Amino acid sequence: MKLKLIFLSLLFTTAVFSQKPEAFDVGEWFKFRIHYGLVNAGYAELELKEANRSGKKVFYAVGHGYTVGMSRFFFKVDDHYQSQFDKETTKPYQYLRKIDEGGYTKDQEGFFSQEKNTVLVKDYKHKTEKTFNVTENVQDIVSSFYYLRNHPNIDKLKVGESIMIDMFFDDEIYKFKLKYVGKEKLRTKFGKVNTMIFKPIVQSGRVFKEEESLTVWVSDDENKVPLRIKADLAVGSLKADLDAFKGLKNPFMVISK
């Protein structure tokens, strides 16, 4: 459960972060290391490609999260996410979610109709199809990452202010709220980097200690690269750090080594 939440966090709670069309482009790739202290628990990768839909070029994002070592022995995670979305508006056209988390599996594909504000969800595991009504600017879990990197208000937020978006996830609209809490010079494997800090608002209870148990550090530059996620759990904490990257649209601003 803890690793699952981190993988989902990398896909939608890292979604924070600038509305400038130049924040990202085809060829961008991230790899995150998920760990308890020095012990590796798993990795998550996210790559931005290009696809063709009826003669129109669109963004095509592919994400993969997986456990390694002893973590895989105790709780295997092998998650695949995909999203195709518009290059101008970032509105999603299609998503795929195929996961295996400790034996819990899901195999779904969603098809958005921007004209009708609906999404047709095909569940290949249960062999069902169902259409859901959605809001006009709804995002899927992966397109949210890119939509929020291009959000027009991200650089205008004052400490304590939030951004909220509608996200379609698990057959319903999820109100995702992200609160800005300040700036910090973060030491990473690439050097010290100026960052913006955000706290996604999550439900407190069995897993998280409180609503603000997740913290996200994002590069304070035109890329808005997610550099670290820390999850304070009911027992201990888990981190995900950017381990490798390539294909950034803009220079990655490192203060010092």
PDB file of C-alpha atoms in Angstrom:
ATOM      1  CA  MET A   1       0.000   0.000   0.000  1.00  0.00           C
ATOM      2  CA  LYS A   2       2.776   2.472   0.910  1.00  0.00           C
ATOM      3  CA  LEU A   3       4.684   1.856  -2.335  1.00  0.00           C
ATOM      4  CA  LYS A   4       1.483   2.092  -4.341  1.00  0.00           C
ATOM      5  CA  LEU A   5       0.787   5.516  -2.885  1.00  0.00           C
ATOM      6  CA  ILE A   6       4.282   6.708  -3.741  1.00  0.00           C
ATOM      7  CA  PHE A   7       3.940   5.524  -7.338  1.00  0.00           C
ATOM      8  CA  LEU A   8       0.587   7.333  -7.633  1.00  0.00           C
ATOM      9  CA  SER A   9       2.122  10.380  -5.995  1.00  0.00           C
ATOM     10  CA  LEU A  10       4.814  10.482  -8.674  1.00  0.00           C
ATOM     11  CA  LEU A  11       2.116  10.570 -11.295  1.00  0.00           C
ATOM     12  CA  PHE A  12      -0.252  13.081  -9.807  1.00  0.00           C
ATOM     13  CA  THR A  13       1.125  14.722  -6.716  1.00  0.00           C
ATOM     14  CA  THR A  14       4.291  15.699  -8.498  1.00  0.00           C
ATOM     15  CA  ALA A  15       1.971  17.437 -10.871  1.00  0.00           C
ATOM     16  CA  VAL A  16       2.655  20.943  -9.781  1.00  0.00           C
ATOM     17  CA  PHE A  17       4.418  23.260 -11.664  1.00  0.00           C
ATOM     18  CA  SER A  18       4.349  26.383 -14.499  1.00  0.00           C
ATOM     19  CA  GLN A  19       1.863  27.240 -17.595  1.00  0.00           C
ATOM     20  CA  LYS A  20       4.368  28.041 -20.158  1.00  0.00           C
ATOM     21  CA  PRO A  21       4.257  25.932 -23.358  1.00  0.00           C
ATOM     22  CA  GLU A  22       8.064  25.673 -23.131  1.00  0.00           C
ATOM     23  CA  ALA A  23       8.009  23.782 -19.790  1.00  0.00           C
ATOM     24  CA  PHE A  24       8.399  20.422 -21.578  1.00  0.00           C
ATOM     25  CA  ASP A  25       8.611  18.764 -24.982  1.00  0.00           C
ATOM     26  CA  VAL A  26       8.897  15.411 -26.726  1.00  0.00           C
ATOM     27  CA  GLY A  27      11.940  13.458 -25.557  1.00  0.00           C
ATOM     28  CA  GLU A  28      11.766  14.385 -21.893  1.00  0.00           C
ATOM     29  CA  TRP A  29      12.454  11.443 -19.541  1.00  0.00           C
ATOM     30  CA  PHE A  30      12.584  11.137 -15.763  1.00  0.00           C
ATOM     31  CA  LYS A  31      13.647   8.297 -13.482  1.00  0.00           C
ATOM     32  CA  PHE A  32      12.899   8.401  -9.746  1.00  0.00           C
ATOM     33  CA  ARG A  33      14.420   6.277  -6.999  1.00  0.00           C
ATOM     34  CA  ILE A  34      11.993   5.296  -4.246  1.00  0.00           C
ATOM     35  CA  HIS A  35      13.687   4.456  -0.976  1.00  0.00           C
ATOM     36  CA  TYR A  36      13.601   4.024   2.782  1.00  0.00           C
ATOM     37  CA  GLY A  37      16.779   5.826   3.787  1.00  0.00           C
ATOM     38  CA  LEU A  38      19.582   4.099   1.836  1.00  0.00           C
ATOM     39  CA  VAL A  39      17.464   1.044   0.962  1.00  0.00           C
ATOM     40  CA  ASN A  40      16.013   1.047  -2.559  1.00  0.00           C
ATOM     41  CA  ALA A  41      12.356   0.070  -2.706  1.00  0.00           C
ATOM     42  CA  GLY A  42      11.677   0.718  -6.376  1.00  0.00           C
ATOM     43  CA  TYR A  43      11.837   3.049  -9.358  1.00  0.00           C
ATOM     44  CA  ALA A  44       9.394   5.050 -11.440  1.00  0.00           C
ATOM     45  CA  GLU A  45      10.015   6.306 -14.983  1.00  0.00           C
ATOM     46  CA  LEU A  46       8.070   8.804 -17.074  1.00  0.00           C
ATOM     47  CA  GLU A  47       8.756   9.592 -20.732  1.00  0.00           C
ATOM     48  CA  LEU A  48       7.098  12.054 -23.113  1.00  0.00           C
ATOM     49  CA  LYS A  49       6.744  10.860 -26.696  1.00  0.00           C
ATOM     50  CA  GLU A  50       4.611  11.823 -29.689  1.00  0.00           C
ATOM     51  CA  ALA A  51       1.646  10.044 -31.290  1.00  0.00           C
ATOM     52  CA  ASN A  52      -0.585  10.622 -34.304  1.00  0.00           C
ATOM     53  CA  ARG A  53      -4.370  10.811 -33.893  1.00  0.00           C
ATOM     54  CA  SER A  54      -6.260  11.176 -37.175  1.00  0.00           C
ATOM     55  CA  GLY A  55      -3.407  13.110 -38.720  1.00  0.00           C
ATOM     56  CA  LYS A  56      -2.872  15.313 -35.671  1.00  0.00           C
ATOM     57  CA  LYS A  57       0.299  15.112 -33.592  1.00  0.00           C
ATOM     58  CA  VAL A  58      -0.339  14.782 -29.850  1.00  0.00           C
ATOM     59  CA  PHE A  59       1.753  14.204 -26.750  1.00  0.00           C
ATOM     60  CA  TYR A  60       2.032  10.581 -25.630  1.00  0.00           C
ATOM     61  CA  ALA A  61       3.255  10.041 -22.062  1.00  0.00           C
ATOM     62  CA  VAL A  62       4.341   6.620 -20.783  1.00  0.00           C
ATOM     63  CA  GLY A  63       4.917   5.842 -17.098  1.00  0.00           C
ATOM     64  CA  HIS A  64       6.216   2.691 -15.394  1.00  0.00           C
ATOM     65  CA  GLY A  65       6.589   2.051 -11.644  1.00  0.00           C
ATOM     66  CA  TYR A  66       8.151  -1.100 -10.199  1.00  0.00           C
ATOM     67  CA  THR A  67       9.644  -2.506  -7.008  1.00  0.00           C
ATOM     68  CA  VAL A  68      13.136  -4.013  -6.818  1.00  0.00           C
ATOM     69  CA  GLY A  69      15.138  -6.298  -4.529  1.00  0.00           C
ATOM     70  CA  MET A  70      13.541  -7.454  -1.266  1.00  0.00           C
ATOM     71  CA  SER A  71      10.710  -4.957  -1.699  1.00  0.00           C
ATOM     72  CA  ARG A  72       9.642  -6.857  -4.799  1.00  0.00           C
ATOM     73  CA  PHE A  73       9.736 -10.098  -2.832  1.00  0.00           C
ATOM     74  CA  PHE A  74       7.450  -8.765  -0.096  1.00  0.00           C
ATOM     75  CA  PHE A  75       5.213  -6.528  -2.244  1.00  0.00           C
ATOM     76  CA  LYS A  76       5.526  -6.694  -6.010  1.00  0.00           C
ATOM     77  CA  VAL A  77       4.536  -3.570  -7.912  1.00  0.00           C
ATOM     78  CA  ASP A  78       4.503  -3.423 -11.704  1.00  0.00           C
ATOM     79  CA  ASP A  79       2.411  -0.460 -12.870  1.00  0.00           C
ATOM     80  CA  HIS A  80       2.014   0.921 -16.387  1.00  0.00           C
ATOM     81  CA  TYR A  81       0.351   4.229 -17.221  1.00  0.00           C
ATOM     82  CA  GLN A  82      -0.147   5.969 -20.553  1.00  0.00           C
ATOM     83  CA  SER A  83      -1.839   9.159 -21.679  1.00  0.00           C
ATOM     84  CA  GLN A  84      -2.387  10.901 -24.998  1.00  0.00           C
ATOM     85  CA  PHE A  85      -3.209  14.592 -24.698  1.00  0.00           C
ATOM     86  CA  ASP A  86      -3.478  17.736 -26.813  1.00  0.00           C
ATOM     87  CA  LYS A  87      -0.285  19.698 -27.455  1.00  0.00           C
ATOM     88  CA  GLU A  88      -2.032  23.068 -27.087  1.00  0.00           C
ATOM     89  CA  THR A  89      -4.645  22.562 -24.359  1.00  0.00           C
ATOM     90  CA  THR A  90      -3.231  19.483 -22.560  1.00  0.00           C
ATOM     91  CA  LYS A  91      -6.752  18.022 -22.556  1.00  0.00           C
ATOM     92  CA  PRO A  92      -6.557  14.209 -22.542  1.00  0.00           C
ATOM     93  CA  TYR A  93      -7.808  12.047 -25.386  1.00  0.00           C
ATOM     94  CA  GLN A  94      -7.004   8.584 -24.068  1.00  0.00           C
ATOM     95  CA  TYR A  95      -5.406   6.901 -21.067  1.00  0.00           C
ATOM     96  CA  LEU A  96      -4.298   3.417 -20.067  1.00  0.00           C
ATOM     97  CA  ARG A  97      -3.829   2.029 -16.571  1.00  0.00           C
ATOM     98  CA  LYS A  98      -2.468  -1.496 -16.238  1.00  0.00           C
ATOM     99  CA  ILE A  99      -1.276  -2.358 -12.746  1.00  0.00           C
ATOM    100  CA  ASP A 100      -0.184  -5.278 -10.588  1.00  0.00           C
ATOM    101  CA  GLU A 101       0.244  -4.329  -6.931  1.00  0.00           C
ATOM    102  CA  GLY A 102       0.797  -7.237  -4.602  1.00  0.00           C
ATOM    103  CA  GLY A 103      -1.616  -9.364  -6.622  1.00  0.00           C
ATOM    104  CA  TYR A 104      -4.210  -6.595  -7.008  1.00  0.00           C
ATOM    105  CA  THR A 105      -4.582  -6.012 -10.738  1.00  0.00           C
ATOM    106  CA  LYS A 106      -6.359  -3.539 -12.959  1.00  0.00           C
ATOM    107  CA  ASP A 107      -6.443  -3.247 -16.750  1.00  0.00           C
ATOM    108  CA  GLN A 108      -8.379  -0.233 -18.008  1.00  0.00           C
ATOM    109  CA  GLU A 109      -8.402   2.164 -20.906  1.00  0.00           C
ATOM    110  CA  GLY A 110     -10.316   5.437 -21.083  1.00  0.00           C
ATOM    111  CA  PHE A 111     -11.430   7.441 -24.129  1.00  0.00           C
ATOM    112  CA  PHE A 112     -12.381  11.098 -23.596  1.00  0.00           C
ATOM    113  CA  SER A 113     -14.929  12.986 -25.674  1.00  0.00           C
ATOM    114  CA  GLN A 114     -14.067  16.658 -25.275  1.00  0.00           C
ATOM    115  CA  GLU A 115     -17.235  17.675 -27.128  1.00  0.00           C
ATOM    116  CA  LYS A 116     -19.591  15.679 -24.881  1.00  0.00           C
ATOM    117  CA  ASN A 117     -17.581  15.939 -21.653  1.00  0.00           C
ATOM    118  CA  THR A 118     -17.626  12.175 -21.194  1.00  0.00           C
ATOM    119  CA  VAL A 119     -15.123   9.365 -20.838  1.00  0.00           C
ATOM    120  CA  LEU A 120     -15.701   5.796 -22.010  1.00  0.00           C
ATOM    121  CA  VAL A 121     -13.887   3.381 -19.695  1.00  0.00           C
ATOM    122  CA  LYS A 122     -13.129  -0.097 -21.008  1.00  0.00           C
ATOM    123  CA  ASP A 123     -12.288  -2.574 -18.259  1.00  0.00           C
ATOM    124  CA  TYR A 124     -10.425  -5.431 -19.924  1.00  0.00           C
ATOM    125  CA  LYS A 125     -10.136  -7.449 -16.723  1.00  0.00           C
ATOM    126  CA  HIS A 126     -13.889  -7.548 -16.103  1.00  0.00           C
ATOM    127  CA  LYS A 127     -14.856  -7.187 -19.784  1.00  0.00           C
ATOM    128  CA  THR A 128     -17.101  -4.186 -19.165  1.00  0.00           C
ATOM    129  CA  GLU A 129     -17.613  -0.732 -20.677  1.00  0.00           C
ATOM    130  CA  LYS A 130     -19.114   2.308 -18.981  1.00  0.00           C
ATOM    131  CA  THR A 131     -19.455   5.973 -19.876  1.00  0.00           C
ATOM    132  CA  PHE A 132     -18.988   8.664 -17.214  1.00  0.00           C
ATOM    133  CA  ASN A 133     -19.855  12.345 -17.324  1.00  0.00           C
ATOM    134  CA  VAL A 134     -16.852  14.554 -16.551  1.00  0.00           C
ATOM    135  CA  THR A 135     -16.137  18.250 -16.132  1.00  0.00           C
ATOM    136  CA  GLU A 136     -14.936  20.363 -19.047  1.00  0.00           C
ATOM    137  CA  ASN A 137     -11.306  20.677 -17.986  1.00  0.00           C
ATOM    138  CA  VAL A 138     -10.865  17.245 -16.425  1.00  0.00           C
ATOM    139  CA  GLN A 139      -7.446  15.577 -16.599  1.00  0.00           C
ATOM    140  CA  ASP A 140      -6.379  11.963 -16.296  1.00  0.00           C
ATOM    141  CA  ILE A 141      -3.745  10.968 -13.760  1.00  0.00           C
ATOM    142  CA  VAL A 142      -0.787  11.333 -16.146  1.00  0.00           C
ATOM    143  CA  SER A 143      -1.916  14.371 -18.150  1.00  0.00           C
ATOM    144  CA  SER A 144      -2.334  16.179 -14.803  1.00  0.00           C
ATOM    145  CA  PHE A 145       1.438  16.104 -14.358  1.00  0.00           C
ATOM    146  CA  TYR A 146       1.954  18.042 -17.580  1.00  0.00           C
ATOM    147  CA  TYR A 147      -1.114  20.259 -17.263  1.00  0.00           C
ATOM    148  CA  LEU A 148       0.030  21.581 -13.887  1.00  0.00           C
ATOM    149  CA  ARG A 149       3.582  22.145 -15.065  1.00  0.00           C
ATOM    150  CA  ASN A 150       1.920  24.548 -17.505  1.00  0.00           C
ATOM    151  CA  HIS A 151      -0.514  26.101 -15.025  1.00  0.00           C
ATOM    152  CA  PRO A 152      -0.733  29.919 -15.461  1.00  0.00           C
ATOM    153  CA  ASN A 153      -0.798  30.637 -11.714  1.00  0.00           C
ATOM    154  CA  ILE A 154       1.976  28.430 -10.401  1.00  0.00           C
ATOM    155  CA  ASP A 155       4.604  31.178 -10.274  1.00  0.00           C
ATOM    156  CA  LYS A 156       2.110  33.681  -8.855  1.00  0.00           C
ATOM    157  CA  LEU A 157       1.129  31.736  -5.742  1.00  0.00           C
ATOM    158  CA  LYS A 158       1.724  33.206  -2.305  1.00  0.00           C
ATOM    159  CA  VAL A 159       2.605  30.990   0.650  1.00  0.00           C
ATOM    160  CA  GLY A 160      -0.546  29.224   1.841  1.00  0.00           C
ATOM    161  CA  GLU A 161      -2.418  29.557  -1.456  1.00  0.00           C
ATOM    162  CA  SER A 162      -3.549  26.499  -3.434  1.00  0.00           C
ATOM    163  CA  ILE A 163      -4.362  25.267  -6.916  1.00  0.00           C
ATOM    164  CA  MET A 164      -7.179  22.773  -7.475  1.00  0.00           C
ATOM    165  CA  ILE A 165      -7.928  20.660 -10.539  1.00  0.00           C
ATOM    166  CA  ASP A 166     -10.419  17.958 -11.501  1.00  0.00           C
ATOM    167  CA  MET A 167      -8.802  14.568 -12.114  1.00  0.00           C
ATOM    168  CA  PHE A 168     -10.581  11.445 -13.376  1.00  0.00           C
ATOM    169  CA  PHE A 169      -9.310   8.457 -11.412  1.00  0.00           C
ATOM    170  CA  ASP A 170     -10.902   5.113 -10.410  1.00  0.00           C
ATOM    171  CA  ASP A 171     -14.149   5.943 -12.224  1.00  0.00           C
ATOM    172  CA  GLU A 172     -14.778   9.271 -10.498  1.00  0.00           C
ATOM    173  CA  ILE A 173     -13.755  12.911 -10.405  1.00  0.00           C
ATOM    174  CA  TYR A 174     -11.071  13.528  -7.813  1.00  0.00           C
ATOM    175  CA  LYS A 175     -10.651  17.093  -6.520  1.00  0.00           C
ATOM    176  CA  PHE A 176      -6.887  17.421  -6.351  1.00  0.00           C
ATOM    177  CA  LYS A 177      -5.635  20.330  -4.226  1.00  0.00           C
ATOM    178  CA  LEU A 178      -2.048  21.494  -4.075  1.00  0.00           C
ATOM    179  CA  LYS A 179      -0.852  24.032  -1.479  1.00  0.00           C
ATOM    180  CA  TYR A 180       2.258  26.176  -1.928  1.00  0.00           C
ATOM    181  CA  VAL A 181       4.365  26.374   1.239  1.00  0.00           C
ATOM    182  CA  GLY A 182       7.541  28.199   0.224  1.00  0.00           C
ATOM    183  CA  LYS A 183      11.020  27.861  -1.306  1.00  0.00           C
ATOM    184  CA  GLU A 184      14.199  26.013  -0.374  1.00  0.00           C
ATOM    185  CA  LYS A 185      17.686  25.275  -1.708  1.00  0.00           C
ATOM    186  CA  LEU A 186      17.582  21.486  -2.017  1.00  0.00           C
ATOM    187  CA  ARG A 187      20.689  19.296  -2.130  1.00  0.00           C
ATOM    188  CA  THR A 188      20.275  16.670  -4.873  1.00  0.00           C
ATOM    189  CA  LYS A 189      22.643  14.200  -6.570  1.00  0.00           C
ATOM    190  CA  PHE A 190      23.033  16.828  -9.309  1.00  0.00           C
ATOM    191  CA  GLY A 191      23.957  19.635  -6.903  1.00  0.00           C
ATOM    192  CA  LYS A 192      22.053  22.312  -4.982  1.00  0.00           C
ATOM    193  CA  VAL A 193      18.881  23.474  -6.735  1.00  0.00           C
ATOM    194  CA  ASN A 194      16.422  26.278  -5.981  1.00  0.00           C
ATOM    195  CA  THR A 195      13.027  24.663  -5.396  1.00  0.00           C
ATOM    196  CA  MET A 196       9.382  25.459  -4.787  1.00  0.00           C
ATOM    197  CA  ILE A 197       7.711  23.350  -2.099  1.00  0.00           C
ATOM    198  CA  PHE A 198       4.137  22.079  -2.312  1.00  0.00           C
ATOM    199  CA  LYS A 199       1.911  19.951  -0.132  1.00  0.00           C
ATOM    200  CA  PRO A 200      -0.788  17.896  -1.877  1.00  0.00           C
ATOM    201  CA  ILE A 201      -3.790  17.614   0.410  1.00  0.00           C
ATOM    202  CA  VAL A 202      -4.436  13.915   1.148  1.00  0.00           C
ATOM    203  CA  GLN A 203      -6.877  12.060   3.349  1.00  0.00           C
ATOM    204  CA  SER A 204      -5.549  11.370   6.844  1.00  0.00           C
ATOM    205  CA  GLY A 205      -6.127   8.033   8.530  1.00  0.00           C
ATOM    206  CA  ARG A 206      -4.735   4.549   8.154  1.00  0.00           C
ATOM    207  CA  VAL A 207      -1.742   5.339   5.915  1.00  0.00           C
ATOM    208  CA  PHE A 208      -0.983   9.053   6.212  1.00  0.00           C
ATOM    209  CA  LYS A 209      -0.546  10.818   9.547  1.00  0.00           C
ATOM    210  CA  GLU A 210      -2.427  13.918   8.448  1.00  0.00           C
ATOM    211  CA  GLU A 211      -3.794  15.765   5.402  1.00  0.00           C
ATOM    212  CA  GLU A 212      -0.428  17.399   4.678  1.00  0.00           C
ATOM    213  CA  SER A 213       1.733  14.290   4.997  1.00  0.00           C
ATOM    214  CA  LEU A 214       3.033  14.562   1.419  1.00  0.00           C
ATOM    215  CA  THR A 215       5.666  17.147   0.475  1.00  0.00           C
ATOM    216  CA  VAL A 216       6.898  17.829  -3.064  1.00  0.00           C
ATOM    217  CA  TRP A 217      10.024  19.790  -4.082  1.00  0.00           C
ATOM    218  CA  VAL A 218      10.007  21.181  -7.651  1.00  0.00           C
ATOM    219  CA  SER A 219      12.805  23.016  -9.464  1.00  0.00           C
ATOM    220  CA  ASP A 220      12.194  26.764  -9.429  1.00  0.00           C
ATOM    221  CA  ASP A 221      12.959  27.229 -13.121  1.00  0.00           C
ATOM    222  CA  GLU A 222      11.137  26.998 -16.439  1.00  0.00           C
ATOM    223  CA  ASN A 223      11.166  23.179 -16.416  1.00  0.00           C
ATOM    224  CA  LYS A 224       9.406  22.726 -13.052  1.00  0.00           C
ATOM    225  CA  VAL A 225      11.149  19.376 -12.590  1.00  0.00           C
ATOM    226  CA  PRO A 226       9.919  17.254  -9.637  1.00  0.00           C
ATOM    227  CA  LEU A 227      13.038  16.601  -7.558  1.00  0.00           C
ATOM    228  CA  ARG A 228      11.773  14.951  -4.371  1.00  0.00           C
ATOM    229  CA  ILE A 229       8.613  13.585  -2.773  1.00  0.00           C
ATOM    230  CA  LYS A 230       8.499  12.760   0.903  1.00  0.00           C
ATOM    231  CA  ALA A 231       5.627  10.792   2.402  1.00  0.00           C
ATOM    232  CA  ASP A 232       5.184  10.809   6.179  1.00  0.00           C
ATOM    233  CA  LEU A 233       3.287   7.596   6.829  1.00  0.00           C
ATOM    234  CA  ALA A 234       1.599   6.165   9.889  1.00  0.00           C
ATOM    235  CA  VAL A 235       4.790   4.148  10.392  1.00  0.00           C
ATOM    236  CA  GLY A 236       8.005   5.751   9.134  1.00  0.00           C
ATOM    237  CA  SER A 237       8.511   7.738   5.934  1.00  0.00           C
ATOM    238  CA  LEU A 238       9.281   7.090   2.279  1.00  0.00           C
ATOM    239  CA  LYS A 239      11.084   9.261  -0.274  1.00  0.00           C
ATOM    240  CA  ALA A 240      11.253   9.433  -4.042  1.00  0.00           C
ATOM    241  CA  ASP A 241      14.219  11.362  -5.500  1.00  0.00           C
ATOM    242  CA  LEU A 242      14.963  12.245  -9.104  1.00  0.00           C
ATOM    243  CA  ASP A 243      17.712   9.808 -10.079  1.00  0.00           C
ATOM    244  CA  ALA A 244      18.214  10.576 -13.781  1.00  0.00           C
ATOM    245  CA  PHE A 245      16.763  12.719 -16.543  1.00  0.00           C
ATOM    246  CA  LYS A 246      17.245  13.756 -20.166  1.00  0.00           C
ATOM    247  CA  GLY A 247      15.562  15.803 -22.859  1.00  0.00           C
ATOM    248  CA  LEU A 248      14.599  18.834 -20.749  1.00  0.00           C
ATOM    249  CA  LYS A 249      13.176  21.717 -22.750  1.00  0.00           C
ATOM    250  CA  ASN A 250      15.151  24.317 -20.778  1.00  0.00           C
ATOM    251  CA  PRO A 251      18.501  24.425 -18.935  1.00  0.00           C
ATOM    252  CA  PHE A 252      18.461  22.676 -15.570  1.00  0.00           C
ATOM    253  CA  MET A 253      19.558  25.339 -13.089  1.00  0.00           C
ATOM    254  CA  VAL A 254      22.056  23.995 -10.552  1.00  0.00           C
ATOM    255  CA  ILE A 255      23.361  26.557  -8.030  1.00  0.00           C
ATOM    256  CA  SER A 256      26.461  24.635  -7.019  1.00  0.00           C
ATOM    257  CA  LYS A 257      27.826  21.098  -6.955  1.00  0.00           C
TER     258      LYS A 257
END
